[in-house]
Tab-separated table of C-alpha atoms in Angstrom:
chain	number	residue	atom	x	y	z
A	1	MET	CA	-13.120	-35.992	-9.821
A	2	SER	CA	-16.441	-34.219	-9.169
A	3	SER	CA	-18.709	-32.906	-11.915
A	4	SER	CA	-17.929	-29.351	-10.751
A	5	SER	CA	-14.215	-30.021	-11.225
A	6	LEU	CA	-14.791	-31.482	-14.667
A	7	SER	CA	-16.864	-28.528	-15.775
A	8	PHE	CA	-14.206	-26.110	-14.563
A	9	SER	CA	-11.414	-28.094	-16.224
A	10	SER	CA	-13.238	-27.931	-19.537
A	11	ALA	CA	-13.935	-24.234	-19.159
A	12	SER	CA	-10.347	-23.426	-18.282
A	13	SER	CA	-9.185	-24.759	-21.627
A	14	LEU	CA	-11.295	-22.172	-23.453
A	15	SER	CA	-9.872	-18.837	-24.466
A	16	THR	CA	-12.368	-17.023	-22.237
A	17	HIS	CA	-13.034	-18.241	-18.726
A	18	PRO	CA	-15.878	-16.928	-16.521
A	19	LEU	CA	-13.333	-15.689	-13.961
A	20	GLU	CA	-11.137	-13.926	-16.508
A	21	PRO	CA	-12.792	-10.520	-15.864
A	22	TYR	CA	-11.755	-10.955	-12.218
A	23	GLY	CA	-8.089	-11.510	-13.109
A	24	TRP	CA	-7.919	-15.286	-13.634
A	25	ASP	CA	-5.061	-16.310	-15.932
A	26	GLU	CA	-2.937	-19.311	-16.892
A	27	GLU	CA	-0.527	-18.786	-13.992
A	28	TRP	CA	-3.350	-18.854	-11.453
A	29	ALA	CA	-4.753	-21.967	-13.150
A	30	ALA	CA	-1.373	-23.711	-12.829
A	31	GLU	CA	-1.143	-22.706	-9.139
A	32	PHE	CA	-4.632	-24.060	-8.542
A	33	ALA	CA	-4.054	-27.476	-10.177
A	34	PRO	CA	-3.402	-29.399	-6.896
A	35	HIS	CA	-6.658	-28.042	-5.416
A	36	LEU	CA	-8.538	-28.949	-8.585
A	37	GLU	CA	-7.479	-32.575	-8.140
A	38	ARG	CA	-9.122	-32.512	-4.688
A	39	GLY	CA	-12.450	-31.482	-6.209
A	40	LEU	CA	-12.211	-27.853	-5.101
A	41	VAL	CA	-13.140	-24.886	-7.291
A	42	PRO	CA	-11.415	-21.497	-7.526
A	43	GLY	CA	-12.947	-18.163	-6.753
A	44	ARG	CA	-11.860	-14.630	-6.013
A	45	VAL	CA	-12.667	-13.061	-2.673
A	46	VAL	CA	-14.685	-9.914	-3.357
A	47	ARG	CA	-15.602	-9.036	0.246
A	48	VAL	CA	-14.709	-10.167	3.780
A	49	ASP	CA	-16.973	-9.582	6.757
A	50	ARG	CA	-16.730	-11.080	10.290
A	51	GLY	CA	-15.384	-14.530	9.578
A	52	GLN	CA	-17.196	-14.923	6.284
A	53	CYS	CA	-16.454	-13.816	2.771
A	54	ASP	CA	-18.151	-13.457	-0.581
A	55	VAL	CA	-16.351	-15.428	-3.286
A	56	ILE	CA	-17.100	-15.196	-6.993
A	57	THR	CA	-16.703	-18.575	-8.717
A	58	ALA	CA	-17.173	-19.746	-12.300
A	59	THR	CA	-20.818	-20.560	-11.524
A	60	GLY	CA	-21.588	-17.438	-9.522
A	61	PRO	CA	-21.095	-15.889	-6.078
A	62	VAL	CA	-21.052	-17.947	-2.878
A	63	ARG	CA	-20.950	-16.980	0.794
A	64	VAL	CA	-18.383	-19.034	2.699
A	65	ASP	CA	-16.774	-19.271	6.130
A	66	THR	CA	-13.051	-18.603	6.536
A	67	GLU	CA	-12.242	-20.356	9.822
A	68	PHE	CA	-10.304	-23.196	8.133
A	69	VAL	CA	-7.666	-20.757	6.874
A	70	THR	CA	-7.778	-17.996	9.485
A	71	PRO	CA	-4.724	-18.538	11.737
A	72	ASN	CA	-3.526	-16.258	14.512
A	73	ASP	CA	-1.163	-14.488	12.114
A	74	PRO	CA	-3.077	-11.377	10.934
A	75	LEU	CA	-1.085	-11.344	7.695
A	76	ARG	CA	-2.370	-14.787	6.714
A	77	VAL	CA	-6.067	-14.151	7.110
A	78	ILE	CA	-8.281	-14.211	4.030
A	79	CYS	CA	-8.643	-10.757	2.508
A	80	THR	CA	-10.240	-9.071	-0.474
A	81	GLY	CA	-8.364	-9.951	-3.651
A	82	ASP	CA	-7.288	-13.445	-2.565
A	83	TRP	CA	-7.852	-16.443	-4.839
A	84	ALA	CA	-9.601	-19.074	-2.738
A	85	ALA	CA	-10.170	-22.829	-3.012
A	86	VAL	CA	-13.775	-23.661	-2.145
A	87	ASP	CA	-15.536	-26.993	-1.636
A	88	PRO	CA	-18.630	-26.670	-3.872
A	89	GLY	CA	-20.492	-29.425	-2.018
A	90	GLY	CA	-19.648	-28.372	1.504
A	91	ASP	CA	-22.429	-27.552	3.942
A	92	PRO	CA	-21.607	-25.100	5.335
A	93	ARG	CA	-19.049	-24.041	2.764
A	94	TYR	CA	-15.519	-23.147	3.825
A	95	VAL	CA	-12.499	-21.624	2.172
A	96	GLN	CA	-10.139	-24.608	2.234
A	97	ALA	CA	-7.033	-22.689	1.172
A	98	TYR	CA	-5.904	-19.661	-0.796
A	99	LEU	CA	-3.245	-19.338	-3.479
A	100	PRO	CA	0.130	-17.718	-2.689
A	101	ARG	CA	-0.198	-13.959	-3.075
A	102	ARG	CA	1.636	-12.147	-5.825
A	103	THR	CA	1.430	-8.858	-3.944
A	104	ALA	CA	0.001	-7.741	-0.594
A	105	PHE	CA	-0.722	-4.227	0.678
A	106	VAL	CA	0.098	-4.202	4.413
A	107	ARG	CA	0.087	-1.428	6.991
A	108	SER	CA	0.801	-1.329	10.716
A	109	THR	CA	-2.354	-1.403	12.820
A	110	SER	CA	-0.894	1.260	15.106
A	111	SER	CA	2.331	3.210	15.321
A	112	LYS	CA	2.799	1.782	18.860
A	113	ARG	CA	2.279	-1.863	17.900
A	114	SER	CA	4.105	-4.260	15.623
A	115	GLU	CA	1.115	-6.055	14.120
A	116	GLY	CA	0.486	-5.781	10.421
A	117	GLN	CA	-2.907	-5.543	8.759
A	118	ILE	CA	-3.352	-6.747	5.196
A	119	LEU	CA	-5.677	-4.477	3.242
A	120	ALA	CA	-5.705	-6.108	-0.202
A	121	ALA	CA	-4.037	-8.995	-2.032
A	122	ASN	CA	-2.893	-9.648	-5.602
A	123	VAL	CA	-2.961	-5.983	-6.566
A	124	ASP	CA	-1.264	-4.630	-9.693
A	125	PHE	CA	-1.916	-0.909	-9.183
A	126	ALA	CA	-2.165	1.096	-5.952
A	127	ILE	CA	-4.226	4.213	-6.680
A	128	ILE	CA	-3.538	6.829	-4.018
A	129	ALA	CA	-6.393	9.353	-4.046
A	130	VAL	CA	-5.437	12.856	-2.885
A	131	SER	CA	-8.013	15.652	-2.712
A	132	LEU	CA	-7.207	19.051	-4.179
A	133	ALA	CA	-9.970	20.557	-2.026
A	134	VAL	CA	-7.465	20.896	0.828
A	135	GLU	CA	-3.784	21.736	1.145
A	136	LEU	CA	-1.480	18.982	-0.078
A	137	ASP	CA	0.156	16.839	2.601
A	138	LEU	CA	3.268	15.626	0.798
A	139	GLY	CA	4.478	13.681	3.828
A	140	ARG	CA	1.289	11.621	3.872
A	141	ILE	CA	1.603	10.972	0.147
A	142	GLU	CA	5.170	9.722	0.671
A	143	ARG	CA	3.923	7.428	3.437
A	144	PHE	CA	1.248	5.913	1.175
A	145	LEU	CA	3.816	5.517	-1.597
A	146	ALA	CA	6.242	3.652	0.684
A	147	LEU	CA	3.542	1.095	1.514
A	148	ALA	CA	2.506	0.853	-2.130
A	149	TRP	CA	6.045	0.192	-3.374
A	150	GLU	CA	6.624	-2.320	-0.574
A	151	SER	CA	3.466	-4.207	-1.569
A	152	GLY	CA	4.857	-4.991	-5.006
A	153	ALA	CA	2.169	-2.992	-6.804
A	154	GLN	CA	2.743	-0.042	-9.125
A	155	PRO	CA	1.705	3.183	-7.365
A	156	LEU	CA	-0.342	5.864	-9.094
A	157	VAL	CA	-1.251	9.193	-7.485
A	158	VAL	CA	-4.647	10.551	-8.528
A	159	LEU	CA	-5.382	14.175	-7.608
A	160	THR	CA	-9.157	14.238	-7.210
A	161	LYS	CA	-11.501	17.265	-7.431
A	162	ALA	CA	-9.252	18.916	-10.012
A	163	ASP	CA	-12.239	21.051	-11.088
A	164	LEU	CA	-11.725	23.018	-7.848
A	165	VAL	CA	-8.419	24.319	-9.295
A	166	PRO	CA	-9.595	26.024	-12.512
A	167	ASP	CA	-6.275	27.804	-13.111
A	168	PRO	CA	-4.204	25.457	-15.324
A	169	VAL	CA	-0.940	27.051	-14.176
A	170	GLY	CA	-1.820	26.547	-10.517
A	171	LEU	CA	-2.867	22.956	-11.222
A	172	ALA	CA	0.411	22.316	-13.033
A	173	PHE	CA	2.377	23.558	-10.007
A	174	LEU	CA	0.419	21.229	-7.696
A	175	VAL	CA	1.102	18.287	-9.985
A	176	GLN	CA	4.794	19.207	-10.048
A	177	ASP	CA	4.939	19.358	-6.244
A	178	VAL	CA	3.511	15.834	-6.000
A	179	GLU	CA	5.789	14.540	-8.751
A	180	THR	CA	8.773	15.750	-6.711
A	181	ALA	CA	7.522	13.685	-3.773
A	182	ALA	CA	6.755	10.694	-5.989
A	183	PRO	CA	9.729	9.862	-8.246
A	184	GLY	CA	8.915	7.200	-10.822
A	185	VAL	CA	5.166	7.536	-10.203
A	186	GLN	CA	2.573	8.952	-12.585
A	187	VAL	CA	0.556	11.826	-11.101
A	188	LEU	CA	-2.840	12.330	-12.715
A	189	PRO	CA	-5.325	15.120	-11.919
A	190	VAL	CA	-8.925	14.001	-12.422
A	191	SER	CA	-12.399	15.404	-11.945
A	192	SER	CA	-15.313	13.077	-11.343
A	193	THR	CA	-17.586	16.087	-11.870
A	194	ASP	CA	-16.598	16.950	-15.435
A	195	GLY	CA	-14.833	13.686	-16.343
A	196	ASP	CA	-11.382	15.130	-16.958
A	197	GLY	CA	-8.650	12.478	-16.699
A	198	LEU	CA	-11.035	9.565	-16.127
A	199	ASP	CA	-10.450	8.048	-19.577
A	200	VAL	CA	-6.687	8.106	-18.994
A	201	LEU	CA	-7.066	6.543	-15.549
A	202	GLY	CA	-9.415	3.850	-16.883
A	203	ALA	CA	-6.933	2.948	-19.603
A	204	LEU	CA	-4.044	2.786	-17.113
A	205	VAL	CA	-5.756	0.291	-14.801
A	206	ALA	CA	-7.529	-1.823	-17.431
A	207	GLY	CA	-6.416	-5.431	-17.403
A	208	GLY	CA	-5.204	-5.486	-13.809
A	209	THR	CA	-6.340	-5.305	-10.199
A	210	SER	CA	-6.288	-1.872	-8.572
A	211	VAL	CA	-6.763	-0.901	-4.939
A	212	LEU	CA	-8.102	2.576	-4.190
A	213	LEU	CA	-6.486	4.164	-1.117
A	214	GLY	CA	-6.721	7.463	0.689
A	215	VAL	CA	-8.013	9.267	3.740
A	216	SER	CA	-11.690	10.000	4.364
A	217	GLY	CA	-12.882	12.840	2.172
A	218	ALA	CA	-10.351	12.166	-0.591
A	219	GLY	CA	-13.153	11.431	-3.058
A	220	LYS	CA	-12.506	7.697	-3.362
A	221	SER	CA	-16.156	6.618	-3.540
A	222	THR	CA	-16.976	9.311	-6.102
A	223	LEU	CA	-13.948	8.254	-8.141
A	224	ALA	CA	-14.944	4.591	-7.877
A	225	ASN	CA	-18.461	5.402	-9.115
A	226	ALA	CA	-17.014	7.358	-12.041
A	227	LEU	CA	-14.780	4.446	-13.041
A	228	LEU	CA	-17.612	1.934	-12.600
A	229	GLY	CA	-20.049	4.083	-14.571
A	230	ASP	CA	-22.703	3.656	-11.877
A	231	ASP	CA	-23.515	4.837	-8.356
A	232	VAL	CA	-22.347	1.648	-6.707
A	233	MET	CA	-20.602	3.270	-3.732
A	234	ASP	CA	-22.382	5.570	-1.282
A	235	VAL	CA	-21.062	9.123	-1.340
A	236	GLN	CA	-21.196	11.757	1.402
A	237	ALA	CA	-20.070	15.347	1.227
A	238	ALA	CA	-16.783	16.279	2.863
A	239	ARG	CA	-16.611	19.135	5.364
A	240	ASP	CA	-15.590	22.403	3.732
A	241	VAL	CA	-13.329	23.360	6.652
A	242	ASP	CA	-10.896	20.459	6.379
A	243	GLY	CA	-12.052	18.285	3.479
A	244	LYS	CA	-12.698	15.333	5.782
A	245	GLY	CA	-15.676	13.060	5.409
A	246	ARG	CA	-17.210	10.107	7.172
A	247	HIS	CA	-16.366	6.564	6.122
A	248	THR	CA	-18.774	6.002	3.235
A	249	THR	CA	-17.035	2.696	2.472
A	250	THR	CA	-16.996	0.351	5.483
A	251	THR	CA	-15.606	-2.816	3.867
A	252	ARG	CA	-13.145	-3.596	1.108
A	253	ASN	CA	-15.094	-4.514	-2.023
A	254	LEU	CA	-13.773	-5.910	-5.300
A	255	LEU	CA	-15.728	-4.765	-8.374
A	256	VAL	CA	-15.294	-5.376	-12.115
A	257	LEU	CA	-14.608	-2.236	-14.170
A	258	PRO	CA	-16.538	-1.887	-17.450
A	259	GLY	CA	-13.367	-0.894	-19.300
A	260	GLY	CA	-11.445	-3.925	-18.047
A	261	GLY	CA	-9.719	-4.747	-14.792
A	262	VAL	CA	-11.095	-4.847	-11.259
A	263	LEU	CA	-11.130	-2.265	-8.482
A	264	ILE	CA	-10.845	-2.817	-4.728
A	265	ASP	CA	-12.364	0.134	-2.881
A	266	THR	CA	-11.267	0.600	0.728
A	267	PRO	CA	-12.500	2.611	3.722
A	268	GLY	CA	-10.754	5.898	4.397
A	269	LEU	CA	-7.548	5.303	6.350
A	270	ARG	CA	-7.049	7.478	9.420
A	271	GLY	CA	-3.651	5.989	10.190
A	272	VAL	CA	-1.095	4.838	7.655
A	273	GLY	CA	1.586	3.181	9.742
A	274	LEU	CA	4.567	1.598	8.014
A	275	PHE	CA	5.107	-2.129	8.434
A	276	ASP	CA	8.552	-3.444	7.449
A	277	ALA	CA	8.611	-1.098	4.460
A	278	GLY	CA	12.333	-0.357	4.217
A	279	ASN	CA	12.524	-1.074	0.506
A	280	GLY	CA	9.421	1.025	-0.104
A	281	VAL	CA	10.901	3.985	1.759
A	282	GLY	CA	14.085	3.654	-0.279
A	283	GLN	CA	12.100	3.712	-3.516
A	284	VAL	CA	10.095	6.790	-2.512
A	285	PHE	CA	13.319	8.641	-1.721
A	286	SER	CA	15.357	7.169	-4.536
A	287	GLU	CA	17.239	10.420	-5.138
A	288	ILE	CA	18.501	10.415	-1.523
A	289	GLU	CA	19.475	6.753	-1.740
A	290	GLU	CA	21.395	7.551	-4.930
A	291	LEU	CA	23.147	10.517	-3.319
A	292	ALA	CA	24.083	8.317	-0.353
A	293	GLN	CA	26.201	6.169	-2.656
A	294	GLY	CA	28.675	9.083	-2.730
A	295	CYS	CA	29.010	9.424	1.059
A	296	ARG	CA	32.473	8.858	2.542
A	297	PHE	CA	31.171	6.358	5.092
A	298	GLN	CA	29.030	3.401	4.136
A	299	ASP	CA	26.943	3.677	7.316
A	300	CYS	CA	26.526	7.451	7.012
A	301	ALA	CA	23.412	8.674	8.845
A	302	HIS	CA	23.366	11.971	6.891
A	303	VAL	CA	23.300	14.034	10.098
A	304	ALA	CA	26.746	15.575	10.682
A	305	GLU	CA	29.245	13.125	9.198
A	306	PRO	CA	32.156	14.504	7.161
A	307	GLY	CA	32.047	13.720	3.473
A	308	CYS	CA	28.263	13.246	3.440
A	309	ALA	CA	27.010	13.617	-0.130
A	310	VAL	CA	23.394	13.972	1.050
A	311	LEU	CA	24.195	16.953	3.288
A	312	ALA	CA	26.290	18.462	0.503
A	313	ALA	CA	23.279	18.265	-1.824
A	314	LEU	CA	21.156	19.856	0.909
A	315	ASP	CA	23.621	22.753	1.324
A	316	ALA	CA	23.788	23.221	-2.438
A	317	GLY	CA	20.007	23.522	-2.670
A	318	ILE	CA	19.746	20.384	-4.808
A	319	LEU	CA	17.880	18.403	-2.151
A	320	PRO	CA	14.906	20.057	-0.390
A	321	GLU	CA	15.151	19.973	3.403
A	322	ARG	CA	11.537	18.756	3.652
A	323	ARG	CA	12.409	15.643	1.640
A	324	LEU	CA	15.358	14.774	3.882
A	325	GLU	CA	13.335	15.295	7.072
A	326	SER	CA	10.528	13.116	5.724
A	327	TYR	CA	13.049	10.441	4.740
A	328	ARG	CA	14.585	10.435	8.219
A	329	LYS	CA	11.157	10.279	9.871
A	330	LEU	CA	9.922	7.314	7.842
A	331	LEU	CA	13.218	5.438	8.277
A	332	ARG	CA	13.068	5.898	12.065
A	333	GLU	CA	9.456	4.761	12.207
A	334	ASN	CA	10.142	1.717	10.075
A	335	GLN	CA	13.166	0.765	12.177
A	336	ARG	CA	11.050	0.904	15.346
A	337	ILE	CA	8.385	-1.344	13.841
A	338	VAL	CA	10.922	-3.883	12.564
A	339	ALA	CA	12.838	-3.845	15.849
A	340	LYS	CA	9.709	-4.923	17.743
A	341	THR	CA	9.627	-8.225	15.874
A	342	ASP	CA	13.294	-8.781	14.969
A	343	ALA	CA	15.777	-9.355	17.810
A	344	ARG	CA	18.751	-8.931	15.466
A	345	VAL	CA	17.527	-5.502	14.373
A	346	ARG	CA	16.928	-4.504	17.996
A	347	SER	CA	20.512	-5.460	18.825
A	348	GLU	CA	21.866	-3.527	15.839
A	349	LEU	CA	19.865	-0.436	16.800
A	350	ARG	CA	21.160	-0.585	20.383
A	351	ARG	CA	24.751	-0.815	19.095
A	352	GLU	CA	24.131	2.106	16.749
A	353	TRP	CA	22.662	4.238	19.550
A	354	LYS	CA	25.647	3.414	21.787
A	355	ARG	CA	28.083	4.238	18.977
A	356	ARG	CA	26.457	7.593	18.280
A	357	GLY	CA	26.260	8.324	22.017
A	358	ALA	CA	29.972	7.622	22.381
A	359	GLU	CA	30.766	9.822	19.353
A	360	GLY	CA	28.652	12.622	20.818
A	361	ARG	CA	30.387	12.397	24.187
A	362	ALA	CA	33.801	12.339	22.500
A	363	ALA	CA	32.899	15.406	20.469
A	364	MET	CA	31.812	17.250	23.622
A	365	GLU	CA	35.013	16.260	25.410
A	366	ALA	CA	37.045	17.493	22.453
A	367	LYS	CA	35.247	20.838	22.553
A	368	ARG	CA	35.854	21.198	26.285
A	369	GLY	CA	39.510	20.306	25.826
A	370	GLY	CA	39.838	22.840	23.061
A	371	ARG	CA	38.370	25.589	25.210
A	372	GLY	CA	40.753	24.649	28.050
A	373	ARG	CA	43.815	25.144	25.843
A	374	HIS	CA	42.969	28.717	24.928
């Protein structure tokens, strides 16, 4: 065993390890044991850029190549947040392997393609930044939440620029609107300008890995600087007309928070396509999924079927129509993405379309027959 391996083995037995601030724990150490026997050292990927990545190890940061573990599968490429196995004596240095991910935040690269893009790995909290400087887009929030739940992380919606809504009653209504679209998720208004809510947010994410998500102009870089206690991220003003800004963050960077935990800041996302996020969609619309348990038919599509508990709730004013339309939209999109890569799902969808087409034709024939009898 190399001297580097021996020094790491000794350090790992101590109560405090140099990588502990970056999320290293006993479970990661146990996962890494086979690589340790090969003389490799662990490190966390803090930045990836064009076939290379910055990895923080017990002895400091190193710049390494990723070609040994960069296959054609875009979901298996090294990404920010991964725990990597590095050869300390290699020249040039390569990432030899990475540990199995506990969680992975994945989106579709385009609504017309079936490829997934991994944005961050081993994340505990997905912070979805939403600006209060512009009108709320609840549908976009639901889309972010579906991806967050699917990743395995705990979502958290942060309403930035809360100082722009000085009326506490108006702010409370905005928070309530988002809470309706985000069942089971904490919604926290914050202001990086006056510091409101930052202490609560810092306490919530301490001790874990958080990824900061949102569109350009959502105030992510300003929020990251406030949490970090320093102007680490560049900040540019958003346009007053639509709240949009340019990408001030161009890469995904992992940074240690002074109050504990680490933060992965990401570039503003123009497109947030779903990628095999059926479970995430179900969690976002948990009230609809619960209502569906009372439908007469197990495969009820909640469109015009008799005995549909979802439509009954809609008619009774219990379920908002916007929520049902958003649910249908995200389900359809997710089915299309899955069908592109899963032949069985494609076959099931074709059968379902044929069945509904036949039912529609039968209903039309019945109507025509009814008119003919009068």
